[in-house]
XYZ file of C-alpha atoms in Angstrom:
680
model
C 17.437 -44.117 -15.701
C 14.924 -46.925 -15.336
C 13.226 -48.460 -18.326
C 9.896 -46.912 -19.219
C 8.239 -49.973 -20.730
C 10.389 -53.052 -20.131
C 10.767 -53.674 -16.429
C 13.281 -56.488 -16.981
C 15.806 -53.866 -18.053
C 15.646 -52.093 -14.687
C 17.808 -53.214 -11.815
C 15.592 -54.405 -8.898
C 17.593 -52.318 -6.415
C 17.021 -49.205 -8.542
C 13.368 -50.121 -8.923
C 12.889 -50.359 -5.155
C 14.943 -47.236 -4.394
C 12.899 -45.074 -6.771
C 9.428 -46.407 -5.941
C 6.948 -43.946 -4.470
C 3.539 -44.581 -2.905
C 3.207 -48.264 -3.858
C 4.575 -49.884 -0.690
C 1.179 -50.478 0.939
C -0.211 -51.920 -2.300
C 2.709 -54.348 -2.635
C 2.392 -55.375 1.009
C -1.349 -55.923 0.591
C -0.811 -58.039 -2.518
C 1.748 -60.249 -0.765
C -0.605 -60.775 2.183
C -3.360 -61.636 -0.279
C -1.116 -64.224 -1.964
C -0.267 -65.772 1.402
C -3.972 -66.038 2.170
C -4.700 -67.533 -1.259
C -1.956 -70.099 -0.779
C -3.628 -71.103 2.519
C -7.000 -71.169 0.754
C -8.217 -68.431 3.096
C -8.869 -66.012 0.205
C -11.317 -67.280 -2.427
C -10.768 -64.610 -5.056
C -7.833 -63.685 -7.252
C -6.342 -60.190 -7.359
C -6.933 -57.651 -10.115
C -5.171 -54.276 -10.241
C -7.218 -51.647 -12.069
C -5.574 -48.431 -13.263
C -5.168 -46.405 -16.436
C -2.289 -47.048 -18.795
C 0.982 -45.615 -17.550
C -0.161 -45.666 -13.922
C 2.581 -48.153 -12.997
C 0.799 -51.529 -13.065
C 3.725 -53.269 -14.779
C 6.102 -51.669 -12.285
C 3.880 -52.859 -9.460
C 3.976 -56.467 -10.680
C 7.759 -56.244 -10.907
C 7.924 -55.023 -7.304
C 5.803 -57.966 -6.179
C 8.078 -60.404 -8.037
C 11.119 -58.697 -6.467
C 9.678 -59.019 -2.962
C 8.839 -62.685 -3.473
C 12.385 -63.403 -4.655
C 14.068 -61.763 -1.645
C 11.678 -63.134 0.982
C 12.956 -66.382 2.533
C 9.503 -67.740 3.324
C 7.655 -66.482 0.221
C 10.325 -67.630 -2.224
C 9.880 -71.177 -0.887
C 6.090 -71.060 -1.309
C 5.503 -68.923 -4.419
C 6.961 -69.105 -7.925
C 6.172 -66.074 -10.108
C 5.216 -66.890 -13.712
C 5.021 -63.659 -15.635
C 3.365 -63.581 -19.048
C 4.419 -60.937 -21.612
C 2.555 -57.633 -21.297
C 0.817 -58.347 -24.609
C 0.096 -62.087 -24.534
C -1.216 -62.047 -28.094
C -0.748 -65.814 -28.657
C -3.255 -66.714 -25.946
C -6.448 -67.242 -27.936
C -7.774 -70.235 -26.019
C -7.492 -71.889 -22.627
C -5.085 -74.413 -24.180
C -2.906 -71.541 -25.425
C -2.776 -70.232 -21.873
C -1.610 -73.584 -20.541
C 1.045 -73.926 -23.241
C 2.228 -70.378 -22.517
C 2.490 -71.184 -18.810
C 4.559 -74.313 -19.488
C 6.786 -72.452 -21.975
C 7.613 -69.745 -19.408
C 8.398 -72.407 -16.770
C 10.612 -74.227 -19.267
C 12.788 -71.139 -19.659
C 12.591 -69.967 -16.043
C 13.222 -73.345 -14.373
C 15.568 -75.294 -16.687
C 16.530 -77.715 -13.898
C 12.999 -79.149 -13.916
C 12.968 -81.237 -17.069
C 9.222 -81.814 -16.912
C 8.429 -78.416 -18.419
C 10.579 -78.869 -21.521
C 9.129 -82.348 -22.107
C 5.562 -81.147 -21.765
C 6.067 -78.160 -24.025
C 7.889 -80.070 -26.751
C 5.277 -82.803 -26.699
C 2.184 -80.594 -26.858
C 3.247 -77.371 -28.629
C 2.038 -78.671 -32.026
C -0.958 -80.622 -30.708
C -4.076 -79.547 -32.618
C -6.644 -80.620 -30.038
C -7.292 -78.103 -27.266
C -9.054 -80.793 -25.235
C -6.022 -83.089 -25.279
C -3.748 -80.228 -24.200
C -6.015 -79.270 -21.291
C -6.511 -82.883 -20.158
C -2.729 -83.401 -20.064
C -1.359 -80.114 -18.777
C -3.823 -79.256 -15.993
C -3.035 -82.317 -13.863
C 0.680 -82.153 -14.765
C 0.953 -78.583 -13.511
C -0.827 -79.461 -10.284
C 1.197 -82.625 -9.756
C 4.555 -80.849 -10.141
C 3.534 -77.940 -7.892
C 2.196 -80.362 -5.274
C 5.429 -82.339 -5.357
C 7.513 -79.201 -4.864
C 5.185 -77.759 -2.247
C 4.764 -74.494 -4.167
C 2.114 -72.293 -5.737
C 2.577 -70.670 -9.114
C 1.745 -66.963 -9.115
C 0.491 -66.261 -12.625
C 1.035 -62.573 -13.498
C -0.928 -61.412 -16.529
C -1.495 -57.889 -17.829
C -4.343 -56.390 -19.858
C -6.825 -59.009 -18.690
C -9.630 -56.944 -20.209
C -8.267 -57.854 -23.661
C -7.392 -61.436 -22.785
C -10.661 -62.379 -21.095
C -13.064 -60.615 -23.455
C -11.412 -60.265 -26.863
C -8.805 -63.028 -27.083
C -10.820 -65.680 -25.224
C -13.958 -64.867 -27.153
C -15.866 -68.120 -26.615
C -17.768 -68.499 -23.378
C -16.536 -72.084 -22.923
C -12.918 -70.885 -23.108
C -13.597 -68.204 -20.494
C -15.317 -70.733 -18.213
C -12.405 -73.151 -18.566
C -9.996 -70.395 -17.586
C -12.059 -69.517 -14.515
C -12.572 -73.145 -13.506
C -8.820 -73.802 -13.675
C -8.118 -71.140 -11.061
C -11.113 -71.983 -8.893
C -10.034 -75.617 -8.618
C -7.102 -76.510 -6.397
C -4.445 -76.419 -9.149
C -1.957 -74.553 -6.937
C -2.079 -71.554 -9.319
C -2.808 -68.036 -8.107
C -3.769 -65.295 -10.550
C -2.478 -61.733 -10.243
C -3.737 -59.573 -13.116
C -3.998 -55.997 -14.308
C -6.462 -54.097 -16.454
C -6.575 -50.438 -17.557
C -10.362 -50.360 -17.256
C -13.155 -52.220 -15.554
C -14.875 -54.623 -17.951
C -18.308 -56.196 -17.833
C -16.886 -59.738 -17.735
C -16.252 -59.312 -14.009
C -18.418 -56.325 -13.048
C -21.762 -57.560 -14.422
C -23.607 -60.221 -12.429
C -24.052 -62.331 -15.555
C -20.410 -61.931 -16.534
C -18.225 -65.047 -16.641
C -15.776 -63.611 -14.118
C -18.242 -61.961 -11.756
C -17.064 -62.258 -8.122
C -13.868 -63.930 -9.337
C -11.472 -61.059 -8.583
C -10.659 -58.967 -5.588
C -10.285 -55.523 -7.164
C -7.502 -53.103 -6.158
C -7.609 -49.620 -7.670
C -4.249 -48.032 -8.564
C -4.497 -44.256 -8.466
C -2.300 -41.518 -9.920
C 0.472 -40.088 -7.800
C -0.183 -36.853 -5.956
C 1.813 -33.737 -6.758
C 4.219 -34.315 -3.866
C 4.567 -37.995 -4.785
C 5.369 -37.086 -8.396
C 8.008 -34.624 -7.242
C 9.473 -37.240 -4.905
C 9.547 -39.811 -7.730
C 11.623 -37.545 -9.947
C 13.824 -36.428 -7.065
C 14.685 -40.069 -6.328
C 15.581 -40.667 -9.957
C 17.745 -37.542 -10.029
C 19.601 -38.840 -7.003
C 19.907 -42.347 -8.454
C 21.241 -40.941 -11.733
C 23.781 -38.839 -9.824
C 23.258 -35.623 -11.795
C 26.463 -33.795 -10.962
C 25.039 -30.370 -11.739
C 22.162 -30.935 -9.307
C 23.878 -32.633 -6.415
C 25.258 -30.982 -3.323
C 27.202 -34.105 -2.450
C 27.058 -37.739 -3.467
C 23.663 -38.316 -1.899
C 21.705 -35.108 -1.556
C 20.313 -32.663 -4.108
C 21.151 -29.071 -3.272
C 18.043 -27.850 -1.454
C 18.211 -24.267 -2.735
C 18.542 -25.429 -6.307
C 15.727 -27.914 -5.833
C 13.433 -25.291 -4.309
C 14.150 -22.410 -6.673
C 15.039 -24.032 -9.969
C 13.684 -27.566 -10.092
C 10.421 -27.415 -8.171
C 8.589 -25.144 -10.674
C 9.468 -27.573 -13.469
C 8.475 -30.555 -11.353
C 5.111 -28.962 -10.622
C 4.726 -28.304 -14.356
C 5.402 -31.967 -15.093
C 2.747 -32.949 -12.571
C 0.207 -30.657 -14.225
C 0.965 -32.217 -17.598
C 0.909 -35.822 -16.391
C -1.694 -35.662 -13.601
C 0.570 -37.978 -11.595
C 1.071 -40.681 -14.234
C 4.399 -42.327 -13.278
C 5.243 -43.387 -16.816
C 4.632 -39.943 -18.282
C 6.478 -38.314 -15.405
C 9.531 -40.371 -16.249
C 9.148 -39.607 -19.952
C 9.276 -35.902 -19.119
C 12.060 -36.480 -16.617
C 14.801 -35.095 -18.865
C 13.103 -31.730 -19.264
C 13.845 -30.534 -15.767
C 17.632 -30.598 -16.114
C 17.757 -28.587 -19.336
C 17.740 -24.789 -19.353
C 17.534 -24.445 -23.148
C 13.936 -23.846 -24.170
C 14.675 -24.964 -27.723
C 16.159 -28.188 -26.387
C 13.044 -28.675 -24.267
C 11.017 -28.140 -27.426
C 12.928 -30.892 -29.235
C 12.487 -33.255 -26.311
C 8.764 -32.564 -26.050
C 8.287 -33.114 -29.774
C 10.151 -36.405 -29.479
C 8.071 -37.405 -26.470
C 4.854 -36.480 -28.208
C 5.778 -38.787 -31.071
C 7.038 -41.481 -28.736
C 3.877 -41.476 -26.641
C 1.557 -41.856 -29.651
C 1.283 -45.682 -29.554
C 0.641 -45.504 -25.815
C -2.235 -43.052 -26.233
C -3.602 -44.879 -29.250
C -3.837 -47.999 -27.115
C -5.497 -46.024 -24.366
C -8.188 -44.823 -26.774
C -8.844 -48.416 -27.831
C -10.066 -49.056 -24.290
C -12.941 -46.623 -24.852
C -16.160 -46.668 -26.816
C -16.531 -44.566 -29.958
C -18.653 -41.976 -28.126
C -16.177 -41.740 -25.258
C -13.323 -41.182 -27.709
C -15.353 -38.500 -29.475
C -16.074 -36.774 -26.162
C -12.397 -36.691 -25.176
C -11.298 -35.320 -28.547
C -14.054 -32.704 -28.448
C -13.021 -31.503 -24.988
C -9.352 -31.395 -26.035
C -10.170 -29.223 -29.045
C -12.183 -26.729 -26.938
C -9.192 -24.490 -26.211
C -11.312 -21.465 -25.310
C -14.607 -21.025 -23.508
C -16.017 -22.942 -20.564
C -16.200 -26.714 -20.986
C -19.638 -27.086 -19.455
C -21.839 -30.130 -20.149
C -24.076 -27.883 -22.269
C -21.172 -26.593 -24.375
C -19.720 -30.090 -24.771
C -23.133 -31.495 -25.724
C -23.500 -28.817 -28.414
C -20.100 -29.706 -29.889
C -20.895 -33.437 -29.805
C -24.407 -32.846 -31.174
C -25.816 -35.081 -28.436
C -28.468 -34.462 -25.812
C -27.346 -33.093 -22.455
C -28.495 -36.315 -20.799
C -26.354 -38.462 -23.134
C -23.412 -36.132 -22.651
C -23.745 -36.161 -18.855
C -23.660 -39.969 -18.896
C -20.502 -39.900 -21.024
C -18.821 -37.343 -18.779
C -19.686 -39.330 -15.656
C -18.259 -42.513 -17.170
C -15.036 -40.809 -18.247
C -14.653 -39.203 -14.823
C -15.081 -42.553 -13.071
C -12.414 -44.009 -15.374
C -10.028 -41.206 -14.360
C -9.885 -39.617 -17.826
C -11.680 -36.424 -16.798
C -11.658 -34.128 -13.809
C -14.347 -31.595 -12.949
C -14.979 -28.594 -10.765
C -17.265 -25.619 -10.296
C -17.275 -22.971 -12.987
C -15.480 -19.976 -11.377
C -17.744 -17.580 -13.283
C -20.970 -19.451 -12.546
C -20.935 -21.566 -9.419
C -24.104 -23.362 -10.487
C -22.369 -25.074 -13.421
C -19.626 -27.679 -13.564
C -16.753 -27.598 -16.020
C -14.740 -30.580 -17.224
C -11.166 -31.004 -18.387
C -8.909 -33.890 -19.349
C -7.150 -34.861 -16.143
C -3.804 -35.661 -17.724
C -2.422 -32.506 -19.331
C -0.116 -34.274 -21.776
C -2.959 -36.505 -22.994
C -5.056 -33.373 -23.504
C -2.251 -31.826 -25.564
C -1.724 -35.007 -27.595
C -5.415 -35.200 -28.468
C -5.452 -31.531 -29.456
C -2.348 -31.869 -31.601
C -3.773 -34.936 -33.326
C -7.052 -33.248 -34.164
C -6.186 -29.602 -34.800
C -4.307 -28.114 -37.703
C -3.816 -24.970 -35.665
C -2.333 -27.061 -32.868
C 0.355 -28.376 -35.194
C 1.404 -24.813 -35.997
C 1.321 -23.431 -32.479
C 2.938 -26.303 -30.493
C 0.621 -25.773 -27.512
C 2.239 -28.619 -25.558
C 5.436 -26.585 -25.241
C 3.545 -23.380 -24.444
C 1.558 -25.168 -21.744
C 4.774 -26.487 -20.225
C 6.489 -23.090 -20.331
C 3.412 -21.399 -18.861
C 3.628 -23.770 -15.908
C 7.401 -23.393 -15.496
C 7.244 -19.579 -15.679
C 3.846 -18.749 -14.154
C 4.471 -15.080 -13.248
C 5.272 -12.015 -15.318
C 8.459 -11.469 -13.302
C 9.729 -14.969 -14.066
C 8.952 -14.650 -17.766
C 10.582 -11.232 -17.982
C 13.690 -12.555 -16.250
C 13.891 -15.433 -18.726
C 13.458 -13.123 -21.716
C 16.163 -10.800 -20.401
C 18.518 -13.741 -19.937
C 18.045 -14.811 -23.526
C 18.453 -11.309 -24.933
C 21.680 -10.783 -22.991
C 23.150 -14.254 -23.415
C 22.247 -15.159 -26.993
C 21.664 -11.825 -28.717
C 20.256 -12.303 -32.201
C 20.273 -16.091 -31.797
C 17.549 -15.807 -29.146
C 14.748 -15.037 -31.624
C 13.268 -18.549 -31.773
C 13.137 -18.794 -28.000
C 11.743 -15.281 -27.589
C 9.134 -16.177 -30.196
C 7.920 -19.017 -27.955
C 7.994 -16.829 -24.857
C 5.973 -14.166 -26.686
C 3.010 -16.558 -26.612
C 2.877 -16.607 -22.811
C 0.998 -14.327 -20.449
C -1.896 -11.924 -20.856
C -2.918 -10.369 -24.142
C -1.228 -7.132 -23.056
C 2.025 -8.920 -22.238
C 1.962 -10.824 -25.518
C 1.297 -7.590 -27.438
C 4.344 -5.991 -25.835
C 6.558 -8.956 -26.708
C 5.333 -9.042 -30.319
C 6.291 -5.369 -30.706
C 9.714 -6.059 -29.201
C 10.251 -8.993 -31.538
C 9.180 -6.979 -34.571
C 11.669 -4.305 -33.558
C 14.622 -6.702 -33.237
C 16.907 -6.287 -36.248
C 17.388 -10.061 -36.353
C 13.668 -10.719 -36.744
C 13.154 -12.390 -40.115
C 9.506 -11.422 -40.477
C 8.592 -8.331 -38.417
C 5.268 -7.886 -40.200
C 4.134 -11.313 -38.972
C 4.649 -10.215 -35.369
C 2.835 -6.944 -36.056
C -0.129 -8.836 -37.501
C -0.257 -10.992 -34.381
C -0.014 -7.881 -32.208
C -2.894 -6.221 -34.060
C -5.035 -9.302 -33.453
C -4.851 -9.077 -29.650
C -7.961 -8.321 -27.604
C -6.893 -5.181 -25.766
C -8.487 -2.213 -24.021
C -9.137 0.994 -25.951
C -5.656 2.410 -25.335
C -4.075 -0.882 -26.391
C -6.227 -0.960 -29.511
C -5.058 2.566 -30.351
C -1.439 1.364 -30.141
C -2.192 -1.777 -32.149
C -3.795 0.201 -34.970
C -0.681 2.355 -35.274
C 1.846 -0.452 -34.912
C 3.901 -0.335 -38.098
C 7.511 -1.044 -38.957
C 8.302 2.684 -39.195
C 6.967 3.557 -35.744
C 8.172 0.726 -33.510
C 10.424 2.895 -31.320
C 7.566 5.270 -30.558
C 5.094 2.422 -29.927
C 7.471 0.714 -27.504
C 7.882 3.958 -25.537
C 4.130 4.436 -25.436
C 3.632 0.890 -24.158
C 5.301 1.984 -20.905
C 2.691 4.729 -20.512
C -0.049 2.215 -21.251
C 1.329 -0.159 -18.591
C 1.110 2.588 -15.964
C -2.470 3.292 -16.983
C -3.456 -0.409 -16.854
C -1.953 -0.728 -13.393
C -3.970 2.273 -12.197
C -0.877 4.430 -11.656
C -2.520 7.521 -13.110
C -0.027 9.924 -11.547
C 2.844 8.076 -13.210
C 0.835 7.944 -16.429
C 0.300 11.727 -16.366
C 3.950 12.338 -15.484
C 5.150 10.237 -18.427
C 2.839 12.082 -20.830
C 3.952 15.482 -19.490
C 7.618 14.523 -19.716
C 7.075 13.422 -23.267
C 5.186 16.569 -24.272
C 7.626 18.940 -22.557
C 10.513 17.325 -24.375
C 9.060 18.002 -27.814
C 10.502 20.606 -30.203
C 9.580 21.116 -33.816
C 12.766 19.181 -34.674
C 12.442 16.097 -32.454
C 8.707 15.633 -31.949
C 6.964 12.355 -32.891
C 3.580 12.566 -34.534
C 2.674 9.146 -33.093
C 3.501 10.235 -29.542
C 1.804 13.590 -30.010
C -1.357 11.877 -31.267
C -1.228 9.460 -28.328
C -1.092 12.392 -25.888
C -3.960 14.194 -27.606
C -6.161 11.093 -27.718
C -5.622 10.142 -24.092
C -5.578 13.456 -22.237
C -9.086 12.698 -20.962
C -7.691 9.682 -19.060
C -6.056 12.143 -16.613
C -8.616 12.972 -13.958
C -6.768 15.731 -12.046
C -7.806 19.039 -13.638
C -4.557 20.960 -13.355
C -2.455 18.003 -14.543
C -4.758 17.611 -17.522
C -4.578 21.353 -18.253
C -0.776 21.382 -18.049
C -0.666 18.564 -20.573
C -3.076 20.394 -22.883
C -0.901 23.499 -22.707
C 2.272 21.511 -23.411
C 0.638 19.778 -26.373
C -0.709 23.068 -27.678
C 2.749 24.637 -27.506
C 4.278 22.142 -29.949
C 1.159 22.253 -32.140
C 1.550 26.034 -32.408
C 5.206 25.591 -33.374
C 4.072 23.162 -36.065
C 1.338 25.601 -37.204
C -1.428 23.098 -36.359
C -3.639 25.997 -35.275
C -7.006 24.258 -34.967
C -5.699 21.351 -32.853
C -3.790 23.775 -30.613
C -6.774 26.064 -30.156
C -9.022 23.165 -29.178
C -6.646 22.181 -26.360
C -6.179 25.750 -25.165
C -9.891 26.498 -25.019
C -10.571 23.221 -23.153
C -7.825 24.009 -20.657
C -9.226 27.518 -20.144
C -12.779 26.191 -19.696
C -11.854 23.344 -17.332
C -9.601 25.263 -14.949
C -11.132 26.987 -11.915
C -10.824 30.767 -11.571
C -8.139 30.578 -8.899
C -5.852 28.200 -10.813
C -2.385 29.578 -11.552
C -2.503 27.781 -14.925
C -5.605 29.666 -16.037
C -3.555 32.752 -16.947
C -1.139 30.537 -18.891
C -4.048 29.079 -20.869
C -5.529 32.550 -21.480
C -2.168 33.974 -22.544
C -1.359 31.113 -24.944
C -4.838 31.213 -26.424
C -4.499 34.959 -26.898
C -1.121 34.490 -28.607
C -2.666 31.934 -30.958
C -5.556 34.285 -31.720
C -3.058 37.034 -32.425
C -1.045 34.754 -34.711
C -4.217 33.922 -36.649
C -5.160 37.614 -36.910
C -8.009 37.608 -34.393
C -6.648 40.513 -32.405
C -9.978 41.672 -31.044
C -10.538 38.329 -29.303
C -6.938 38.150 -28.113
C -6.646 41.488 -26.254
C -9.151 40.957 -23.410
C -7.655 37.523 -22.740
C -4.163 39.012 -22.484
C -5.292 41.763 -20.157
C -7.142 39.256 -17.945
C -4.043 37.008 -17.843
C -1.946 39.988 -16.752
C -4.364 40.819 -13.960
C -4.377 37.236 -12.682
C -0.575 36.992 -12.578
C -0.188 40.379 -10.908
C -2.612 39.241 -8.230
C -1.001 35.821 -7.902
C 2.726 36.619 -8.101
C 3.029 40.348 -7.436
C 3.694 43.165 -9.913
C 7.453 42.528 -10.194
C 7.430 38.792 -10.957
C 8.976 37.475 -14.229
C 5.626 35.859 -15.114
C 4.101 39.339 -15.071
C 6.914 40.562 -17.352
C 5.987 37.844 -19.875
C 2.346 38.962 -19.893
C 3.420 42.648 -20.257
C 5.647 41.817 -23.220
C 2.914 39.803 -24.967
C 0.273 42.507 -24.450
C 2.714 45.167 -25.716
C 3.311 43.039 -28.824
C -0.434 42.894 -29.521
C -0.835 46.673 -29.062
C 2.138 47.206 -31.373
C 0.455 45.019 -33.967
C -2.678 47.213 -33.780
C -0.535 50.384 -34.154
C -1.047 51.551 -30.575
C 2.620 52.204 -30.066
C 2.204 54.763 -27.289
C 0.140 52.288 -25.234
C 2.666 49.543 -25.871
C 5.783 51.521 -24.798
C 5.198 51.698 -20.992
C 4.218 48.019 -20.914
C 7.353 46.758 -22.619
C 9.561 49.192 -20.710
C 8.157 47.819 -17.459
C 8.674 44.218 -18.647
C 12.342 44.960 -19.427
C 12.883 46.539 -16.017
C 11.418 43.476 -14.261
C 13.610 41.040 -16.200
C 16.838 43.032 -15.774
C 16.200 43.527 -12.068
C 15.210 39.924 -11.299
C 17.237 37.984 -13.899
C 20.043 40.334 -14.949
C 20.755 42.145 -18.220
C 22.534 39.129 -19.751
C 19.661 36.716 -19.252
C 18.131 35.502 -22.563
C 14.680 36.767 -21.568
C 16.110 40.217 -20.820
C 17.859 40.324 -24.181
C 14.717 39.239 -26.087
C 12.562 41.908 -24.453
C 15.359 44.497 -24.944
C 15.348 43.697 -28.639
C 11.588 44.024 -28.815
C 11.824 47.384 -27.027
C 14.424 48.718 -29.517
C 12.169 47.734 -32.457
C 9.215 49.529 -30.872
C 11.294 52.675 -30.284
C 12.481 52.659 -33.878
C 8.879 52.392 -35.076
C 8.046 55.349 -32.831
C 11.062 57.340 -34.163
C 12.762 57.379 -30.814
C 16.292 56.457 -29.854
C 17.189 55.264 -26.364
């Protein structure tokens, strides 16, 4: 893999093979140098682009092209200063530095060693300048060459290191005179020394802006490096990456890298290793390492900004929720909206910020830090909460697995492949998605026997902002009821998706499966509290009747009666379930010794079923048996006998004598006959 910071450690062939979207810039720079050498171009070239944009790489490409070009290599001699030329504090220091580099780069030309050794300890800057300026010109003239002086971070050199105006003027004058030296410089930001009309270097440079790579260019950059590094697991043959793998597996990660880096080549290459690793925990380690490794780079970037600009960036980074409108940012900064707007405009022009229309209010703009990883770094540096929650990894994972289906697939893979060892990874994945999705995953994690702290997950689950049904589940989420809560989450999902028929079916299935031995109070309460969510009257009534049945078995008379009365009241006259509701309500009234209220309901239920099903239907037999039981309880045995006899006849004729219902009614009939003193 190519070097991230030291271009000399990268093979030129590799550098050229993996370069994306800089060809036109290199070509333009070479044409500019040709024109300068002919004295057709009066100004020197300055590349302007944020740190990590590839300015050092660009200079290396220009040097490479000069070296391999037959005509340029005869005319131009690159002289590249170190990226941080900290020893250049005067014009004389610059000249000595130039001679020192030539001494090492061109050992066959003895003049450079002699000059350097003679003047390196000279105290007088004037003597050094008077001697070296003509010597440099004389040697270049004799050889018929121009020296291409490549210097980085000219904003620091020309404003901070060369602080005195006379030193700056001497530097400019040297290049404006015919000294056969051409200047090719870089700067991360525009600086007033060349942008302001009164600046020493105004109209001295021809400015060339270096922009971030586009999404497709970033993807191509990494693809070229993958090919150059010959990743065996990614290659279809020696030259080509398997297209299916690239499309389905790599591209989502590549897009995620672009979102985090905003097309910064250096950052893209720093995150390069993440795309070939499937282990989320390994990705976490790499990201943590990268976050630490990038710190000096970002610290230097902040030094390029004013105190207010730094404060604005940190404020925006720490606004992890809410719209980042100028008004909201101004409030956080405690500055006027006018001051804040000026700051935001400046940071946008310098490529630190991006902006767009507020999706919820098209009249307002919102701002965000253009480079996602820089945003994360700032947040982590300034937020205690950020240090706990590792948002940089969550942001990356959210980009890699953007859909619920992809996240669910990844969770399933980890559960199946790693078992109990998957907890740490599942913990990270539980922070992705909507509040509802995260709630579900917290419950699942709390339920896992390998979870070291289930109560922590339950606390997080209870803190989610959910709808009323979700809040009901959250309030009842406890270690002792996790199985029931997880089952109920499936019902809740159907309701959230608007699948009300499926929701009703799941509730009915649950209620119909209850017995006094296997019922769940949590599930029963869920059914009772959410019956009103079912809009279809008969479905709602059926569920009320099913819930009432188990409540009667559990002797929860008041709760059962409430459901039965509501079912009876809500159902239309012609509903086949109305007689069921009337019959069950009557049975409950009978069981609670309210026989006078029960009898008319039972008789009305019998009439409805006879009209609906015919006089010989088993449903009619049930109503006859129940009414006979009530009459028996009120000592009207003679009235009860024909009813129960008829019920038994219907069951035996339609179901057979051995059917359980026939046997139950037969037993009831024998008891009645005994009470009447009859034998049959």
